[in-house]
mmCIF file with all atom_site columns, C-alpha atoms in Angstrom:
data_model
loop_
_atom_site.group_PDB
_atom_site.id
_atom_site.type_symbol
_atom_site.label_atom_id
_atom_site.label_alt_id
_atom_site.label_comp_id
_atom_site.label_asym_id
_atom_site.label_entity_id
_atom_site.label_seq_id
_atom_site.pdbx_PDB_ins_code
_atom_site.Cartn_x
_atom_site.Cartn_y
_atom_site.Cartn_z
_atom_site.occupancy
_atom_site.B_iso_or_equiv
_atom_site.pdbx_formal_charge
_atom_site.auth_seq_id
_atom_site.auth_comp_id
_atom_site.auth_asym_id
_atom_site.auth_atom_id
_atom_site.pdbx_PDB_model_num
ATOM 1   C CA . MET L 1 1   ? -29.309 52.146  113.517 1.00 72.00 ? 16  MET L CA 1
ATOM 2   C CA . LYS L 1 2   ? -30.970 54.473  110.994 1.00 82.00 ? 17  LYS L CA 1
ATOM 3   C CA . GLU L 1 3   ? -34.375 53.780  112.526 1.00 84.00 ? 18  GLU L CA 1
ATOM 4   C CA . TYR L 1 4   ? -33.037 54.596  115.982 1.00 82.00 ? 19  TYR L CA 1
ATOM 5   C CA . ILE L 1 5   ? -31.617 57.950  114.884 1.00 86.00 ? 20  ILE L CA 1
ATOM 6   C CA . LEU L 1 6   ? -34.794 58.818  112.951 1.00 88.00 ? 21  LEU L CA 1
ATOM 7   C CA . THR L 1 7   ? -36.946 57.929  115.970 1.00 87.00 ? 22  THR L CA 1
ATOM 8   C CA . LEU L 1 8   ? -34.777 60.010  118.289 1.00 87.00 ? 23  LEU L CA 1
ATOM 9   C CA . PHE L 1 9   ? -34.923 62.986  115.908 1.00 90.00 ? 24  PHE L CA 1
ATOM 10  C CA . CYS L 1 10  ? -38.728 62.756  115.583 1.00 91.00 ? 25  CYS L CA 1
ATOM 11  C CA . VAL L 1 11  ? -39.247 62.502  119.351 1.00 89.00 ? 26  VAL L CA 1
ATOM 12  C CA . CYS L 1 12  ? -37.053 65.570  119.925 1.00 91.00 ? 27  CYS L CA 1
ATOM 13  C CA . CYS L 1 13  ? -38.925 67.561  117.270 1.00 93.00 ? 28  CYS L CA 1
ATOM 14  C CA . VAL L 1 14  ? -42.362 66.607  118.624 1.00 91.00 ? 29  VAL L CA 1
ATOM 15  C CA . ALA L 1 15  ? -41.243 67.447  122.184 1.00 89.00 ? 30  ALA L CA 1
ATOM 16  C CA . ALA L 1 16  ? -39.953 70.855  121.025 1.00 90.00 ? 31  ALA L CA 1
ATOM 17  C CA . VAL L 1 17  ? -43.222 71.632  119.233 1.00 91.00 ? 32  VAL L CA 1
ATOM 18  C CA . ILE L 1 18  ? -45.288 70.618  122.258 1.00 89.00 ? 33  ILE L CA 1
ATOM 19  C CA . ARG L 1 19  ? -43.148 72.687  124.639 1.00 87.00 ? 34  ARG L CA 1
ATOM 20  C CA . THR L 1 20  ? -43.363 75.698  122.350 1.00 86.00 ? 35  THR L CA 1
ATOM 21  C CA . ALA L 1 21  ? -47.133 75.424  121.846 1.00 88.00 ? 36  ALA L CA 1
ATOM 22  C CA . CYS L 1 22  ? -47.826 74.914  125.539 1.00 85.00 ? 37  CYS L CA 1
ATOM 23  C CA . PRO L 1 23  ? -49.474 77.894  127.236 1.00 84.00 ? 38  PRO L CA 1
ATOM 24  C CA . GLU L 1 24  ? -47.733 79.642  130.132 1.00 85.00 ? 39  GLU L CA 1
ATOM 25  C CA . ASN L 1 25  ? -49.525 78.228  133.151 1.00 86.00 ? 40  ASN L CA 1
ATOM 26  C CA . ALA L 1 26  ? -49.087 75.804  136.065 1.00 82.00 ? 41  ALA L CA 1
ATOM 27  C CA . THR L 1 27  ? -49.228 72.705  133.844 1.00 85.00 ? 42  THR L CA 1
ATOM 28  C CA . LYS L 1 28  ? -46.338 73.828  131.627 1.00 86.00 ? 43  LYS L CA 1
ATOM 29  C CA . LYS L 1 29  ? -43.704 72.392  133.977 1.00 87.00 ? 44  LYS L CA 1
ATOM 30  C CA . TYR L 1 30  ? -45.475 69.017  133.963 1.00 89.00 ? 45  TYR L CA 1
ATOM 31  C CA . ILE L 1 31  ? -45.686 68.996  130.174 1.00 88.00 ? 46  ILE L CA 1
ATOM 32  C CA . GLU L 1 32  ? -41.980 69.888  129.932 1.00 88.00 ? 47  GLU L CA 1
ATOM 33  C CA . MET L 1 33  ? -41.156 67.081  132.368 1.00 91.00 ? 48  MET L CA 1
ATOM 34  C CA . LEU L 1 34  ? -43.245 64.616  130.298 1.00 91.00 ? 49  LEU L CA 1
ATOM 35  C CA . CYS L 1 35  ? -41.438 65.710  127.113 1.00 90.00 ? 50  CYS L CA 1
ATOM 36  C CA . ALA L 1 36  ? -38.064 65.256  128.831 1.00 91.00 ? 51  ALA L CA 1
ATOM 37  C CA . VAL L 1 37  ? -39.048 61.760  129.978 1.00 92.00 ? 52  VAL L CA 1
ATOM 38  C CA . CYS L 1 38  ? -40.077 60.892  126.403 1.00 89.00 ? 53  CYS L CA 1
ATOM 39  C CA . VAL L 1 39  ? -36.736 62.101  125.016 1.00 90.00 ? 54  VAL L CA 1
ATOM 40  C CA . ILE L 1 40  ? -34.790 60.177  127.681 1.00 90.00 ? 55  ILE L CA 1
ATOM 41  C CA . SER L 1 41  ? -36.872 57.071  126.920 1.00 87.00 ? 56  SER L CA 1
ATOM 42  C CA . ALA L 1 42  ? -36.120 57.405  123.216 1.00 86.00 ? 57  ALA L CA 1
ATOM 43  C CA . ILE L 1 43  ? -32.396 57.759  123.960 1.00 87.00 ? 58  ILE L CA 1
ATOM 44  C CA . SER L 1 44  ? -32.345 54.699  126.223 1.00 86.00 ? 59  SER L CA 1
ATOM 45  C CA . LEU L 1 45  ? -34.648 52.546  124.070 1.00 78.00 ? 60  LEU L CA 1
ATOM 46  C CA . PRO L 1 46  ? -31.850 50.387  122.584 1.00 76.00 ? 61  PRO L CA 1
ATOM 47  C CA . ILE L 1 47  ? -30.457 49.671  126.052 1.00 76.00 ? 62  ILE L CA 1
ATOM 48  C CA . PHE L 1 48  ? -33.827 48.527  127.382 1.00 71.00 ? 63  PHE L CA 1
ATOM 49  C CA . GLY L 1 49  ? -34.440 46.528  124.195 1.00 67.00 ? 64  GLY L CA 1
ATOM 50  C CA . ALA L 1 50  ? -31.104 44.737  124.496 1.00 61.00 ? 65  ALA L CA 1
ATOM 51  C CA . PHE L 1 51  ? -31.755 43.687  128.089 1.00 63.00 ? 66  PHE L CA 1
ATOM 52  C CA . ALA L 1 52  ? -35.372 42.725  127.419 1.00 62.00 ? 67  ALA L CA 1
ATOM 53  C CA . ASP L 1 53  ? -34.532 40.433  124.460 1.00 55.00 ? 68  ASP L CA 1
ATOM 54  C CA . PHE L 1 54  ? -31.326 38.987  125.961 1.00 50.00 ? 69  PHE L CA 1
ATOM 55  C CA . ASP L 1 55  ? -29.739 39.218  122.505 1.00 48.00 ? 70  ASP L CA 1
ATOM 56  C CA . GLY L 1 56  ? -26.873 41.315  123.766 1.00 49.00 ? 71  GLY L CA 1
ATOM 57  C CA . PHE L 1 57  ? -25.899 44.751  122.591 1.00 47.00 ? 72  PHE L CA 1
ATOM 58  C CA . ASP L 1 58  ? -25.359 43.644  119.014 1.00 49.00 ? 73  ASP L CA 1
ATOM 59  C CA . SER L 1 59  ? -29.132 43.751  118.470 1.00 48.00 ? 74  SER L CA 1
ATOM 60  C CA . VAL L 1 60  ? -28.948 47.545  118.750 1.00 48.00 ? 75  VAL L CA 1
ATOM 61  C CA . PHE L 1 61  ? -26.389 47.948  115.990 1.00 48.00 ? 76  PHE L CA 1
ATOM 62  C CA . VAL L 1 62  ? -27.049 45.017  113.649 1.00 50.00 ? 77  VAL L CA 1
ATOM 63  C CA . GLU L 1 63  ? -29.781 45.298  111.055 1.00 49.00 ? 78  GLU L CA 1
ATOM 64  C CA . SER L 1 64  ? -32.727 43.106  111.997 1.00 49.00 ? 79  SER L CA 1
ATOM 65  C CA . GLY L 1 65  ? -32.380 39.477  110.991 1.00 49.00 ? 80  GLY L CA 1
ATOM 66  C CA . GLU L 1 66  ? -28.614 39.372  110.451 1.00 51.00 ? 81  GLU L CA 1
ATOM 67  C CA . SER L 1 67  ? -27.689 38.249  113.945 1.00 54.00 ? 82  SER L CA 1
ATOM 68  C CA . ASP L 1 68  ? -30.683 35.899  114.140 1.00 57.00 ? 83  ASP L CA 1
ATOM 69  C CA . ASP L 1 69  ? -29.546 34.125  110.963 1.00 60.00 ? 84  ASP L CA 1
ATOM 70  C CA . ASN L 1 70  ? -26.034 33.749  112.371 1.00 68.00 ? 85  ASN L CA 1
ATOM 71  C CA . TYR L 1 71  ? -27.357 32.281  115.637 1.00 64.00 ? 86  TYR L CA 1
ATOM 72  C CA . ASP L 1 72  ? -29.618 29.917  113.682 1.00 64.00 ? 87  ASP L CA 1
ATOM 73  C CA . GLU L 1 73  ? -26.656 28.672  111.634 1.00 70.00 ? 88  GLU L CA 1
ATOM 74  C CA . ILE L 1 74  ? -24.568 28.072  114.745 1.00 68.00 ? 89  ILE L CA 1
ATOM 75  C CA . TYR L 1 75  ? -27.456 26.279  116.458 1.00 58.00 ? 90  TYR L CA 1
ATOM 76  C CA . LYS L 1 76  ? -28.182 24.068  113.428 1.00 62.00 ? 91  LYS L CA 1
ATOM 77  C CA . SER L 1 77  ? -24.480 23.270  113.078 1.00 68.00 ? 92  SER L CA 1
ATOM 78  C CA . TYR L 1 78  ? -24.320 22.309  116.766 1.00 62.00 ? 93  TYR L CA 1
ATOM 79  C CA . LEU L 1 79  ? -27.395 20.080  116.449 1.00 56.00 ? 94  LEU L CA 1
ATOM 80  C CA . ASN L 1 80  ? -26.022 18.523  113.282 1.00 66.00 ? 95  ASN L CA 1
ATOM 81  C CA . ASP L 1 81  ? -22.668 17.761  114.938 1.00 67.00 ? 96  ASP L CA 1
ATOM 82  C CA . LYS L 1 82  ? -24.349 16.261  118.005 1.00 70.00 ? 97  LYS L CA 1
ATOM 83  C CA . GLY L 1 83  ? -26.703 14.258  115.792 1.00 76.00 ? 98  GLY L CA 1
ATOM 84  C CA . VAL L 1 84  ? -23.800 12.846  113.782 1.00 75.00 ? 99  VAL L CA 1
ATOM 85  C CA . ASP L 1 85  ? -21.905 11.922  116.963 1.00 77.00 ? 100 ASP L CA 1
ATOM 86  C CA . SER L 1 86  ? -24.992 10.198  118.365 1.00 83.00 ? 101 SER L CA 1
ATOM 87  C CA . ALA L 1 87  ? -25.685 8.336   115.121 1.00 81.00 ? 102 ALA L CA 1
ATOM 88  C CA . GLU L 1 88  ? -22.076 7.162   114.866 1.00 85.00 ? 103 GLU L CA 1
ATOM 89  C CA . SER L 1 89  ? -22.151 5.963   118.455 1.00 86.00 ? 104 SER L CA 1
ATOM 90  C CA . VAL L 1 90  ? -25.459 4.109   118.097 1.00 84.00 ? 105 VAL L CA 1
ATOM 91  C CA . ILE L 1 91  ? -24.434 2.405   114.849 1.00 84.00 ? 106 ILE L CA 1
ATOM 92  C CA . SER L 1 92  ? -21.034 1.436   116.297 1.00 87.00 ? 107 SER L CA 1
ATOM 93  C CA . ASP L 1 93  ? -22.624 -0.010  119.448 1.00 87.00 ? 108 ASP L CA 1
ATOM 94  C CA . THR L 1 94  ? -25.259 -1.900  117.437 1.00 84.00 ? 109 THR L CA 1
ATOM 95  C CA . LEU L 1 95  ? -22.624 -3.397  115.147 1.00 86.00 ? 110 LEU L CA 1
ATOM 96  C CA . CYS L 1 96  ? -20.427 -4.490  118.058 1.00 87.00 ? 111 CYS L CA 1
ATOM 97  C CA . GLU L 1 97  ? -23.414 -6.080  119.769 1.00 87.00 ? 112 GLU L CA 1
ATOM 98  C CA . GLN L 1 98  ? -24.654 -7.899  116.649 1.00 86.00 ? 113 GLN L CA 1
ATOM 99  C CA . LEU L 1 99  ? -21.189 -9.186  115.725 1.00 87.00 ? 114 LEU L CA 1
ATOM 100 C CA . GLY L 1 100 ? -20.345 -10.176 119.301 1.00 88.00 ? 115 GLY L CA 1
ATOM 101 C CA . VAL L 1 101 ? -17.219 -8.043  119.613 1.00 88.00 ? 116 VAL L CA 1
ATOM 102 C CA . ASP L 1 102 ? -16.084 -5.781  122.421 1.00 85.00 ? 117 ASP L CA 1
ATOM 103 C CA . GLY L 1 103 ? -17.650 -2.318  122.525 1.00 81.00 ? 118 GLY L CA 1
ATOM 104 C CA . GLY L 1 104 ? -15.424 0.168   120.744 1.00 82.00 ? 119 GLY L CA 1
ATOM 105 C CA . ALA L 1 105 ? -13.746 -2.481  118.580 1.00 88.00 ? 120 ALA L CA 1
ATOM 106 C CA . ILE L 1 106 ? -15.631 -1.116  115.573 1.00 90.00 ? 121 ILE L CA 1
ATOM 107 C CA . ARG L 1 107 ? -16.032 2.618   115.185 1.00 90.00 ? 122 ARG L CA 1
ATOM 108 C CA . ILE L 1 108 ? -18.203 4.206   112.498 1.00 90.00 ? 123 ILE L CA 1
ATOM 109 C CA . VAL L 1 109 ? -17.441 7.627   111.007 1.00 90.00 ? 124 VAL L CA 1
ATOM 110 C CA . LEU L 1 110 ? -20.172 9.264   108.934 1.00 88.00 ? 125 LEU L CA 1
ATOM 111 C CA . HIS L 1 111 ? -19.382 11.682  106.117 1.00 87.00 ? 126 HIS L CA 1
ATOM 112 C CA . ILE L 1 112 ? -22.138 14.307  105.942 1.00 84.00 ? 127 ILE L CA 1
ATOM 113 C CA . ASP L 1 113 ? -23.000 16.861  103.259 1.00 83.00 ? 128 ASP L CA 1
ATOM 114 C CA . GLU L 1 114 ? -22.968 20.136  105.222 1.00 78.00 ? 129 GLU L CA 1
ATOM 115 C CA . GLU L 1 115 ? -25.621 21.837  103.109 1.00 79.00 ? 130 GLU L CA 1
ATOM 116 C CA . SER L 1 116 ? -28.228 19.077  102.979 1.00 77.00 ? 131 SER L CA 1
ATOM 117 C CA . SER L 1 117 ? -27.165 17.221  106.182 1.00 76.00 ? 132 SER L CA 1
ATOM 118 C CA . LYS L 1 118 ? -27.418 13.902  104.318 1.00 82.00 ? 133 LYS L CA 1
ATOM 119 C CA . VAL L 1 119 ? -25.053 11.001  104.880 1.00 83.00 ? 134 VAL L CA 1
ATOM 120 C CA . LEU L 1 120 ? -22.782 10.671  101.840 1.00 88.00 ? 135 LEU L CA 1
ATOM 121 C CA . SER L 1 121 ? -20.734 7.691   102.958 1.00 90.00 ? 136 SER L CA 1
ATOM 122 C CA . ALA L 1 122 ? -19.438 5.894   106.020 1.00 91.00 ? 137 ALA L CA 1
ATOM 123 C CA . THR L 1 123 ? -16.122 4.529   107.183 1.00 93.00 ? 138 THR L CA 1
ATOM 124 C CA . ALA L 1 124 ? -15.852 1.565   109.545 1.00 92.00 ? 139 ALA L CA 1
ATOM 125 C CA . ILE L 1 125 ? -12.664 1.626   111.582 1.00 91.00 ? 140 ILE L CA 1
ATOM 126 C CA . ILE L 1 126 ? -11.921 -1.860  112.826 1.00 91.00 ? 141 ILE L CA 1
ATOM 127 C CA . GLY L 1 127 ? -9.697  -2.118  115.865 1.00 88.00 ? 142 GLY L CA 1
ATOM 128 C CA . ASN L 1 128 ? -7.776  -5.025  117.412 1.00 85.00 ? 143 ASN L CA 1
ATOM 129 C CA . GLY L 1 129 ? -10.849 -6.604  119.010 1.00 83.00 ? 144 GLY L CA 1
ATOM 130 C CA . ALA L 1 130 ? -12.664 -7.104  115.710 1.00 85.00 ? 145 ALA L CA 1
ATOM 131 C CA . VAL L 1 131 ? -9.891  -8.037  113.252 1.00 84.00 ? 146 VAL L CA 1
ATOM 132 C CA . ASP L 1 132 ? -11.405 -11.447 112.588 1.00 86.00 ? 147 ASP L CA 1
ATOM 133 C CA . THR L 1 133 ? -14.833 -9.961  111.773 1.00 86.00 ? 148 THR L CA 1
ATOM 134 C CA . ASP L 1 134 ? -16.019 -10.314 108.175 1.00 88.00 ? 149 ASP L CA 1
ATOM 135 C CA . PRO L 1 135 ? -15.912 -6.791  106.629 1.00 89.00 ? 150 PRO L CA 1
ATOM 136 C CA . ALA L 1 136 ? -18.758 -7.749  104.266 1.00 90.00 ? 151 ALA L CA 1
ATOM 137 C CA . LEU L 1 137 ? -21.081 -8.051  107.296 1.00 89.00 ? 152 LEU L CA 1
ATOM 138 C CA . ILE L 1 138 ? -20.156 -4.552  108.422 1.00 89.00 ? 153 ILE L CA 1
ATOM 139 C CA . SER L 1 139 ? -20.589 -3.117  104.924 1.00 89.00 ? 154 SER L CA 1
ATOM 140 C CA . SER L 1 140 ? -23.973 -4.797  104.471 1.00 89.00 ? 155 SER L CA 1
ATOM 141 C CA . HIS L 1 141 ? -25.183 -3.544  107.869 1.00 86.00 ? 156 HIS L CA 1
ATOM 142 C CA . ILE L 1 142 ? -24.214 0.041   106.967 1.00 86.00 ? 157 ILE L CA 1
ATOM 143 C CA . LYS L 1 143 ? -25.746 -0.306  103.499 1.00 88.00 ? 158 LYS L CA 1
ATOM 144 C CA . ASN L 1 144 ? -29.021 -1.619  104.976 1.00 85.00 ? 159 ASN L CA 1
ATOM 145 C CA . THR L 1 145 ? -29.102 0.924   107.809 1.00 82.00 ? 160 THR L CA 1
ATOM 146 C CA . LEU L 1 146 ? -28.033 4.101   106.011 1.00 82.00 ? 161 LEU L CA 1
ATOM 147 C CA . GLY L 1 147 ? -28.242 3.252   102.334 1.00 86.00 ? 162 GLY L CA 1
ATOM 148 C CA . VAL L 1 148 ? -24.656 4.334   101.664 1.00 88.00 ? 163 VAL L CA 1
ATOM 149 C CA . GLU L 1 149 ? -21.406 2.605   100.864 1.00 90.00 ? 164 GLU L CA 1
ATOM 150 C CA . CYS L 1 150 ? -18.978 1.842   103.657 1.00 91.00 ? 165 CYS L CA 1
ATOM 151 C CA . ASP L 1 151 ? -15.188 1.904   103.505 1.00 92.00 ? 166 ASP L CA 1
ATOM 152 C CA . ILE L 1 152 ? -13.342 -0.479  105.794 1.00 92.00 ? 167 ILE L CA 1
ATOM 153 C CA . VAL L 1 153 ? -10.183 0.727   107.572 1.00 92.00 ? 168 VAL L CA 1
ATOM 154 C CA . TYR L 1 154 ? -8.107  -1.399  109.923 1.00 90.00 ? 169 TYR L CA 1
ATOM 155 C CA . GLU L 1 155 ? -6.537  0.439   112.828 1.00 86.00 ? 170 GLU L CA 1
ATOM 156 C CA . LEU L 1 156 ? -4.305  -2.009  114.656 1.00 77.00 ? 171 LEU L CA 1
ATOM 157 C CA . PHE L 1 157 ? -2.178  -1.202  117.674 1.00 70.00 ? 172 PHE L CA 1
ATOM 158 C CA . ASP L 1 158 ? 0.314   -3.251  119.623 1.00 59.00 ? 173 ASP L CA 1
ATOM 159 C CA . GLU L 1 159 ? -1.088  -4.084  123.032 1.00 54.00 ? 174 GLU L CA 1
#
């Protein structure tokens, strides 16, 4: 915002000096018109910049880099969440297929460190369709696949 105000002030001063130093002749009106166009352009610069970058109007008022960092964090968080969901789904489907149980009978939940995005641990939620499955097989599969320990939780419902 400071840069915008300083730029606007400088453009106005330069335009005033040019208009004052201009000789009284037929070209004076064209020079005055050019100075006016420059001042109007300087005033509307943030508006054109906001539409050109598609960052919204916050790019005019936020110091450079602040909003970009915020968008980057949101984007990385979104990718991280989608990556975790995909990984959980793939591991769950692979386990169900290898153990010969119905899809969805075993659900894997990954516990992720938010700063480093590394898997800290996993939880296998065993439903009704996989109650007779050996939990050691599930734990060993998770240990071999992810290199982390796996907690086993039984989630049984009356059908």
